[in-house]
Structure formats: structure tokens, C-alpha cells
Amino acid sequence: MKQKVTKIGILSSGGDSPGMNAAIRAVVRTGIHHGLEVFGIMRGYSGMVEDDIIKMESRSVANIIQRGGTILKTARCKDFFEYEGRKKAYNNLKKRGINGLVILGGDGSFRGAQIFSSEFDIPCIGLPGTIDKDIAGTDFTIGFDTAVNTAVEAIDKIRDTADAHDRLFVIEVMGRDAGYIALHSGIATGAENILIPERKTVMNDILDSLEEKEKRQKLVNLIVVAEGDEFGGAQEVANVIKKKLPNLEIRVAILGHIQRGGSPTCMDRLLASRMGYHAVECLVEGKHNVFVGIVNNKMHYTPLNEAVKKKQVISQEWMKIVKILST
Ligand code: F6P
């Protein structure tokens, strides 16, 4: 019979994402609502290994729903890759009686949780917190919407100056090896071309269309490139274009870590609150070692050992729309 969960720990791991604080708040307050003791584990799995664990009260999570980053801090922990490190982590939980964990992070963090829960009797629940939206089993991840909106705001500003100078801008957005941020922000800003790792880029087509636009004096062009694109990023794409079309004035903008920060959007706050609440419900109800997702606006639970990176399937409809609307 499964042991009743009475004390739970929450940690954030891997790259931070806006909305993590809203999720921590939801986990702490739902836990307290159920009469559980809740502990915050600092710096991801590192805090578990190094025994940096603090008791959380309802007031510990006051005034954080609107803040980016994570009050628990985050890290990528090497020690947790080793059995010895995980054993140390387990002992630190055990001595406090912590018998349930919520892990806020990406697929790498879920893999750590899966190994940990299979070695030791601590049920783990994952919450998908990453700006990359690259996890199968959920339509959205906590932080993606904010990151896309940050990118859209930045690209809109770039369009103003691109227009003033009649320039071509190649703009790089984050996403690791996934193209979702590029796809969504590119469509929303009316980019002429969107380069993503999941779709083969035919550079000659891009060059042909730029040449054709140059002839008819359409000189303002925005190309949004995902950092994981096959060309190796915006600078490389700009170099290829410059070689073939030397008359074009080209500038490169790499948006970088601004996409990871800032106050979460309403959508991310709602997502984080709903998912955080359900993470604790899972622990209480005995639905263990899954991560919490939302598919078609309904809760969806995927076993941690099935947590995989999601490969984008881009609908032909979207690509057609991008082409028609950017002429
Ligand atoms: O996974 C989130 C992410 O921001 C990716 O989009 C990016 O490739 C990576 O993390 C950057 O990591 P770091 O902050 O360690 O440079």
C-alpha cells in the first residue's frame, strides 16, 4: 500500500521561467490547505544534496505571484547524476520526514526525478516549467507565454527601426533545440521568414524572395531564427545572406536572456496556479510519479518515465499563412 504523503518538498530546477513563483505559491498553499507540511528546497537538486531546505508557510509565498525568476533559486546539479549524490539527497529528506516531492523544471529535471523515485520511496510529481515548450504531454509549459510576449515586444520595437532605415533584421530567439518561441513570435510580428530546427530551411528560397522584394523596394524584412536552427543562429544566417545580396543593409539582434525574465503574463500565472494545485492533489490522491500537463484545456498526466522532448509538427497551414501575409 502506498504511504500517505504528509510532508512535501518543492524545488525548481534547470533554467528558470516566468511563472515558477506562481507555481511555488500554488503548491505551498494547496499543501497547507490539505494539512501537509511544506518545505522549499533551494537551488534545485543541489539543495537536496547539500541539505539547504527551508520550512514554507503560507506567508513565505506572499507577494510573489507577479515576480519572474524563482524564490527557491535554481541550478543544474552534477552530484544528482551520481547515485551517491541521490542517496545523500534522500537522507536529507528522510531526516525531516519529507515523503513527497514536486519538481518544477524541464524534461532533464523530470528524468532526474524519475530515477530518484525509482531508487527511493519518495513519490515525485513534475510541473513543466520552461520557456521552450518542448515537452510532450502538455499544450503549454509555464513561462512560454511570457517569453513569447517578451520576444514579440522586442521584435515590434526592432520593426520600428527596421522600417525607419529600410533594413533587413535577422533576430535570434531562444528555445534550445525547439522552434516554438521563434514560430509563435515570428507569426505574431509578421516576420517574413521563420527558421526553426524542426523544418528544413531552403536558403535559396529565402534569397530568391529577398531578391524579388529588393527589386520592388520592399526593404524592411524581419527574419526570426530559433537559436537551434541548422545554420547556427542569426549571425550565421546574416552572413550567408550578405554574401549573396551585398547591397542589403542587414542588422542582427540576439534577444537572449531577456526572454527568461520579467513578470509572468496572466496566462502563465493561471497555468502555474492550476498546475501547482493539481500537483499537490496528485500527491494526496496517490497519483504518483507523473508530470502534470494540460491538453485541450483538461488536466493530463504523463508518467515521468515517458517524459520526452516534443518535436514540433508544423502545420502546413501556418507556413502558408506566413508566406501569404508577409508579401
Ligand atoms: O531551456 C531554457 C533556455 O533559456 C533555452 O532556451 C536556452 O537555450 C538555455 O536555457 C540557456 O541556458 P543558460 O541560461 O544556461 O545559458
JSON list of N, CA, C and O in Angstrom, two decimals, residues 192 209-219 221 323 326-327:
[
{"chain": "A", "resi": 192, "resn": "GLU", "atom": "N", "xyz": [8.89, 37.91, -42.11]},
{"chain": "A", "resi": 192, "resn": "GLU", "atom": "CA", "xyz": [8.86, 37.41, -43.49]},
{"chain": "A", "resi": 192, "resn": "GLU", "atom": "C", "xyz": [9.31, 35.95, -43.55]},
{"chain": "A", "resi": 192, "resn": "GLU", "atom": "O", "xyz": [8.84, 35.17, -44.36]},
{"chain": "A", "resi": 209, "resn": "SER", "atom": "N", "xyz": [13.36, 35.14, -52.49]},
{"chain": "A", "resi": 209, "resn": "SER", "atom": "CA", "xyz": [12.27, 36.05, -52.11]},
{"chain": "A", "resi": 209, "resn": "SER", "atom": "C", "xyz": [12.83, 37.41, -51.67]},
{"chain": "A", "resi": 209, "resn": "SER", "atom": "O", "xyz": [12.22, 38.44, -51.94]},
{"chain": "A", "resi": 210, "resn": "LEU", "atom": "N", "xyz": [14.01, 37.43, -51.03]},
{"chain": "A", "resi": 210, "resn": "LEU", "atom": "CA", "xyz": [14.61, 38.72, -50.65]},
{"chain": "A", "resi": 210, "resn": "LEU", "atom": "C", "xyz": [15.01, 39.51, -51.89]},
{"chain": "A", "resi": 210, "resn": "LEU", "atom": "O", "xyz": [14.82, 40.73, -51.96]},
{"chain": "A", "resi": 211, "resn": "GLU", "atom": "N", "xyz": [15.52, 38.80, -52.88]},
{"chain": "A", "resi": 211, "resn": "GLU", "atom": "CA", "xyz": [15.95, 39.45, -54.13]},
{"chain": "A", "resi": 211, "resn": "GLU", "atom": "C", "xyz": [14.73, 40.06, -54.83]},
{"chain": "A", "resi": 211, "resn": "GLU", "atom": "O", "xyz": [14.76, 41.20, -55.30]},
{"chain": "A", "resi": 212, "resn": "GLU", "atom": "N", "xyz": [13.67, 39.26, -54.85]},
{"chain": "A", "resi": 212, "resn": "GLU", "atom": "CA", "xyz": [12.44, 39.72, -55.50]},
{"chain": "A", "resi": 212, "resn": "GLU", "atom": "C", "xyz": [11.88, 40.95, -54.77]},
{"chain": "A", "resi": 212, "resn": "GLU", "atom": "O", "xyz": [11.48, 41.94, -55.38]},
{"chain": "A", "resi": 213, "resn": "LYS", "atom": "N", "xyz": [11.96, 40.93, -53.42]},
{"chain": "A", "resi": 213, "resn": "LYS", "atom": "CA", "xyz": [11.46, 42.06, -52.63]},
{"chain": "A", "resi": 213, "resn": "LYS", "atom": "C", "xyz": [12.35, 43.28, -52.82]},
{"chain": "A", "resi": 213, "resn": "LYS", "atom": "O", "xyz": [11.88, 44.41, -52.84]},
{"chain": "A", "resi": 214, "resn": "GLU", "atom": "N", "xyz": [13.65, 43.03, -52.95]},
{"chain": "A", "resi": 214, "resn": "GLU", "atom": "CA", "xyz": [14.59, 44.14, -53.16]},
{"chain": "A", "resi": 214, "resn": "GLU", "atom": "C", "xyz": [14.24, 44.86, -54.46]},
{"chain": "A", "resi": 214, "resn": "GLU", "atom": "O", "xyz": [14.24, 46.10, -54.53]},
{"chain": "A", "resi": 215, "resn": "LYS", "atom": "N", "xyz": [13.90, 44.07, -55.50]},
{"chain": "A", "resi": 215, "resn": "LYS", "atom": "CA", "xyz": [13.56, 44.66, -56.80]},
{"chain": "A", "resi": 215, "resn": "LYS", "atom": "C", "xyz": [12.35, 45.59, -56.69]},
{"chain": "A", "resi": 215, "resn": "LYS", "atom": "O", "xyz": [12.27, 46.61, -57.35]},
{"chain": "A", "resi": 216, "resn": "ARG", "atom": "N", "xyz": [11.39, 45.19, -55.86]},
{"chain": "A", "resi": 216, "resn": "ARG", "atom": "CA", "xyz": [10.21, 46.05, -55.74]},
{"chain": "A", "resi": 216, "resn": "ARG", "atom": "C", "xyz": [10.30, 46.95, -54.51]},
{"chain": "A", "resi": 216, "resn": "ARG", "atom": "O", "xyz": [9.30, 47.37, -53.94]},
{"chain": "A", "resi": 217, "resn": "GLN", "atom": "N", "xyz": [11.52, 47.18, -54.08]},
{"chain": "A", "resi": 217, "resn": "GLN", "atom": "CA", "xyz": [11.80, 48.14, -53.00]},
{"chain": "A", "resi": 217, "resn": "GLN", "atom": "C", "xyz": [11.13, 47.81, -51.67]},
{"chain": "A", "resi": 217, "resn": "GLN", "atom": "O", "xyz": [10.83, 48.70, -50.88]},
{"chain": "A", "resi": 218, "resn": "LYS", "atom": "N", "xyz": [10.86, 46.52, -51.42]},
{"chain": "A", "resi": 218, "resn": "LYS", "atom": "CA", "xyz": [10.39, 46.15, -50.08]},
{"chain": "A", "resi": 218, "resn": "LYS", "atom": "C", "xyz": [11.64, 45.77, -49.27]},
{"chain": "A", "resi": 218, "resn": "LYS", "atom": "O", "xyz": [12.11, 44.62, -49.31]},
{"chain": "A", "resi": 219, "resn": "LEU", "atom": "N", "xyz": [12.18, 46.74, -48.59]},
{"chain": "A", "resi": 219, "resn": "LEU", "atom": "CA", "xyz": [13.48, 46.54, -47.97]},
{"chain": "A", "resi": 219, "resn": "LEU", "atom": "C", "xyz": [13.40, 46.19, -46.49]},
{"chain": "A", "resi": 219, "resn": "LEU", "atom": "O", "xyz": [14.37, 45.73, -45.89]},
{"chain": "A", "resi": 221, "resn": "ASN", "atom": "N", "xyz": [12.54, 43.84, -43.84]},
{"chain": "A", "resi": 221, "resn": "ASN", "atom": "CA", "xyz": [12.25, 42.42, -43.71]},
{"chain": "A", "resi": 221, "resn": "ASN", "atom": "C", "xyz": [12.74, 41.94, -42.35]},
{"chain": "A", "resi": 221, "resn": "ASN", "atom": "O", "xyz": [13.81, 42.32, -41.90]},
{"chain": "A", "resi": 323, "resn": "LYS", "atom": "N", "xyz": [3.63, 32.83, -45.41]},
{"chain": "A", "resi": 323, "resn": "LYS", "atom": "CA", "xyz": [4.05, 33.21, -46.76]},
{"chain": "A", "resi": 323, "resn": "LYS", "atom": "C", "xyz": [3.09, 34.26, -47.37]},
{"chain": "A", "resi": 323, "resn": "LYS", "atom": "O", "xyz": [3.53, 35.28, -47.90]},
{"chain": "A", "resi": 326, "resn": "SER", "atom": "N", "xyz": [3.13, 37.81, -45.54]},
{"chain": "A", "resi": 326, "resn": "SER", "atom": "CA", "xyz": [4.38, 38.60, -45.47]},
{"chain": "A", "resi": 326, "resn": "SER", "atom": "C", "xyz": [4.83, 39.13, -46.82]},
{"chain": "A", "resi": 326, "resn": "SER", "atom": "O", "xyz": [5.96, 39.53, -46.99]},
{"chain": "A", "resi": 327, "resn": "THR", "atom": "N", "xyz": [3.94, 39.12, -47.78]},
{"chain": "A", "resi": 327, "resn": "THR", "atom": "CA", "xyz": [4.35, 39.56, -49.14]},
{"chain": "A", "resi": 327, "resn": "THR", "atom": "C", "xyz": [4.50, 41.08, -49.22]},
{"chain": "A", "resi": 327, "resn": "THR", "atom": "O", "xyz": [3.90, 41.81, -48.49]}
]
